[in-house]
Amino acid sequence: MIYMKLELCVREKVNEATEIMQHLYPMVYSPEDILSNMFRVCKSANIPEYLKMEYIKEIGNCHVRVVEGVASLLLLSGLIARLCLKQKNLFLR
């Protein structure tokens, strides 16, 4: 599921990726678990290297916020939106 979510982010499909996040969040997974799994999957995912580095940076920033105590579905949904925008923003530079 995490790999599929990252693939949807690469294809800029925000709604589908957010649906997966909304499915994972109420389960027994904590936001820390979701983010650490996203980090692990992202490192080995078959996506371009420049995009992988940007994704790892965003996941790390979100993980810092979760550790500081801001663990919410809104934060994780915002992460998905930022990941989906990364590819578009990188090509506009």
PDB file of C-alpha atoms in Angstrom:
ATOM      1  CA  MET A   1       0.000   0.000   0.000  1.00  0.00           C
ATOM      2  CA  ILE A   2       2.816   2.416   0.834  1.00  0.00           C
ATOM      3  CA  TYR A   3       4.550   1.710  -2.480  1.00  0.00           C
ATOM      4  CA  MET A   4       1.285   2.238  -4.349  1.00  0.00           C
ATOM      5  CA  LYS A   5       0.799   5.529  -2.494  1.00  0.00           C
ATOM      6  CA  LEU A   6       4.247   6.748  -3.567  1.00  0.00           C
ATOM      7  CA  GLU A   7       3.603   5.691  -7.166  1.00  0.00           C
ATOM      8  CA  LEU A   8       0.359   7.686  -7.134  1.00  0.00           C
ATOM      9  CA  CYS A   9       2.279  10.700  -5.832  1.00  0.00           C
ATOM     10  CA  VAL A  10       4.764  10.395  -8.704  1.00  0.00           C
ATOM     11  CA  ARG A  11       1.820  10.385 -11.125  1.00  0.00           C
ATOM     12  CA  GLU A  12       0.348  13.418  -9.268  1.00  0.00           C
ATOM     13  CA  LYS A  13      -2.863  11.596  -8.287  1.00  0.00           C
ATOM     14  CA  VAL A  14      -3.609  13.363  -5.015  1.00  0.00           C
ATOM     15  CA  ASN A  15      -7.103  12.011  -4.383  1.00  0.00           C
ATOM     16  CA  GLU A  16      -6.165   8.356  -4.797  1.00  0.00           C
ATOM     17  CA  ALA A  17      -3.034   8.698  -2.640  1.00  0.00           C
ATOM     18  CA  THR A  18      -5.009  10.526   0.056  1.00  0.00           C
ATOM     19  CA  GLU A  19      -7.625   7.751   0.078  1.00  0.00           C
ATOM     20  CA  ILE A  20      -4.890   5.229   0.869  1.00  0.00           C
ATOM     21  CA  MET A  21      -3.621   7.467   3.691  1.00  0.00           C
ATOM     22  CA  GLN A  22      -7.145   7.816   5.088  1.00  0.00           C
ATOM     23  CA  HIS A  23      -7.443   4.036   5.019  1.00  0.00           C
ATOM     24  CA  LEU A  24      -4.124   3.485   6.852  1.00  0.00           C
ATOM     25  CA  TYR A  25      -4.551   6.180   9.512  1.00  0.00           C
ATOM     26  CA  PRO A  26      -7.476   4.737  11.531  1.00  0.00           C
ATOM     27  CA  MET A  27      -5.918   1.270  11.522  1.00  0.00           C
ATOM     28  CA  VAL A  28      -3.440   0.305  14.220  1.00  0.00           C
ATOM     29  CA  TYR A  29      -0.622   2.191  12.476  1.00  0.00           C
ATOM     30  CA  SER A  30       0.677   5.285  14.232  1.00  0.00           C
ATOM     31  CA  PRO A  31       1.811   8.277  12.151  1.00  0.00           C
ATOM     32  CA  GLU A  32       5.416   7.450  13.117  1.00  0.00           C
ATOM     33  CA  ASP A  33       5.004   3.932  11.708  1.00  0.00           C
ATOM     34  CA  ILE A  34       3.452   5.233   8.497  1.00  0.00           C
ATOM     35  CA  LEU A  35       6.258   7.748   7.979  1.00  0.00           C
ATOM     36  CA  SER A  36       9.065   5.323   8.774  1.00  0.00           C
ATOM     37  CA  ASN A  37       7.568   2.793   6.350  1.00  0.00           C
ATOM     38  CA  MET A  38       7.221   5.511   3.712  1.00  0.00           C
ATOM     39  CA  PHE A  39      10.893   6.392   4.206  1.00  0.00           C
ATOM     40  CA  ARG A  40      11.994   2.766   3.889  1.00  0.00           C
ATOM     41  CA  VAL A  41       9.871   2.137   0.805  1.00  0.00           C
ATOM     42  CA  CYS A  42      10.933   5.419  -0.804  1.00  0.00           C
ATOM     43  CA  LYS A  43      14.620   4.535  -0.486  1.00  0.00           C
ATOM     44  CA  SER A  44      14.137   1.374  -2.535  1.00  0.00           C
ATOM     45  CA  ALA A  45      11.343   2.569  -4.852  1.00  0.00           C
ATOM     46  CA  ASN A  46      11.802   2.679  -8.593  1.00  0.00           C
ATOM     47  CA  ILE A  47      11.427   6.451  -8.997  1.00  0.00           C
ATOM     48  CA  PRO A  48      13.915   8.996 -10.372  1.00  0.00           C
ATOM     49  CA  GLU A  49      16.768   9.805  -7.994  1.00  0.00           C
ATOM     50  CA  TYR A  50      16.136  13.570  -7.863  1.00  0.00           C
ATOM     51  CA  LEU A  51      12.498  12.955  -6.969  1.00  0.00           C
ATOM     52  CA  LYS A  52      13.460  10.308  -4.416  1.00  0.00           C
ATOM     53  CA  MET A  53      15.719  12.800  -2.616  1.00  0.00           C
ATOM     54  CA  GLU A  54      12.957  15.412  -2.533  1.00  0.00           C
ATOM     55  CA  TYR A  55      10.486  12.842  -1.201  1.00  0.00           C
ATOM     56  CA  ILE A  56      12.907  11.746   1.526  1.00  0.00           C
ATOM     57  CA  LYS A  57      13.403  15.386   2.532  1.00  0.00           C
ATOM     58  CA  GLU A  58       9.637  15.982   2.784  1.00  0.00           C
ATOM     59  CA  ILE A  59       9.061  12.740   4.700  1.00  0.00           C
ATOM     60  CA  GLY A  60      11.853  13.713   7.114  1.00  0.00           C
ATOM     61  CA  ASN A  61      10.377  17.173   7.689  1.00  0.00           C
ATOM     62  CA  CYS A  62       6.978  15.641   8.371  1.00  0.00           C
ATOM     63  CA  HIS A  63       8.516  13.083  10.735  1.00  0.00           C
ATOM     64  CA  VAL A  64      10.114  15.897  12.752  1.00  0.00           C
ATOM     65  CA  ARG A  65       6.705  17.531  13.172  1.00  0.00           C
ATOM     66  CA  VAL A  66       5.159  14.234  14.285  1.00  0.00           C
ATOM     67  CA  VAL A  67       7.909  13.704  16.866  1.00  0.00           C
ATOM     68  CA  GLU A  68       7.259  17.238  18.154  1.00  0.00           C
ATOM     69  CA  GLY A  69       3.662  16.189  18.859  1.00  0.00           C
ATOM     70  CA  VAL A  70       1.698  17.231  15.783  1.00  0.00           C
ATOM     71  CA  ALA A  71       0.489  13.787  14.702  1.00  0.00           C
ATOM     72  CA  SER A  72      -2.704  14.184  12.701  1.00  0.00           C
ATOM     73  CA  LEU A  73      -4.340  13.027   9.512  1.00  0.00           C
ATOM     74  CA  LEU A  74      -4.199  16.610   8.255  1.00  0.00           C
ATOM     75  CA  LEU A  75      -0.396  16.618   8.543  1.00  0.00           C
ATOM     76  CA  LEU A  76      -0.114  13.321   6.655  1.00  0.00           C
ATOM     77  CA  SER A  77      -2.564  14.499   3.982  1.00  0.00           C
ATOM     78  CA  GLY A  78      -0.514  17.664   3.566  1.00  0.00           C
ATOM     79  CA  LEU A  79       2.564  15.494   3.071  1.00  0.00           C
ATOM     80  CA  ILE A  80       0.788  13.614   0.273  1.00  0.00           C
ATOM     81  CA  ALA A  81      -0.168  16.901  -1.392  1.00  0.00           C
ATOM     82  CA  ARG A  82       3.423  18.203  -1.180  1.00  0.00           C
ATOM     83  CA  LEU A  83       4.780  14.943  -2.601  1.00  0.00           C
ATOM     84  CA  CYS A  84       2.357  15.153  -5.522  1.00  0.00           C
ATOM     85  CA  LEU A  85       3.449  18.733  -6.248  1.00  0.00           C
ATOM     86  CA  LYS A  86       7.189  17.971  -6.117  1.00  0.00           C
ATOM     87  CA  GLN A  87       7.547  16.666  -9.663  1.00  0.00           C
ATOM     88  CA  LYS A  88       5.631  19.587 -11.149  1.00  0.00           C
ATOM     89  CA  ASN A  89       7.604  22.145  -9.118  1.00  0.00           C
ATOM     90  CA  LEU A  90      10.966  20.600 -10.020  1.00  0.00           C
ATOM     91  CA  PHE A  91      10.273  20.900 -13.737  1.00  0.00           C
ATOM     92  CA  LEU A  92       9.084  24.512 -13.443  1.00  0.00           C
ATOM     93  CA  ARG A  93      12.427  25.704 -12.078  1.00  0.00           C
TER      94      ARG A  93
END
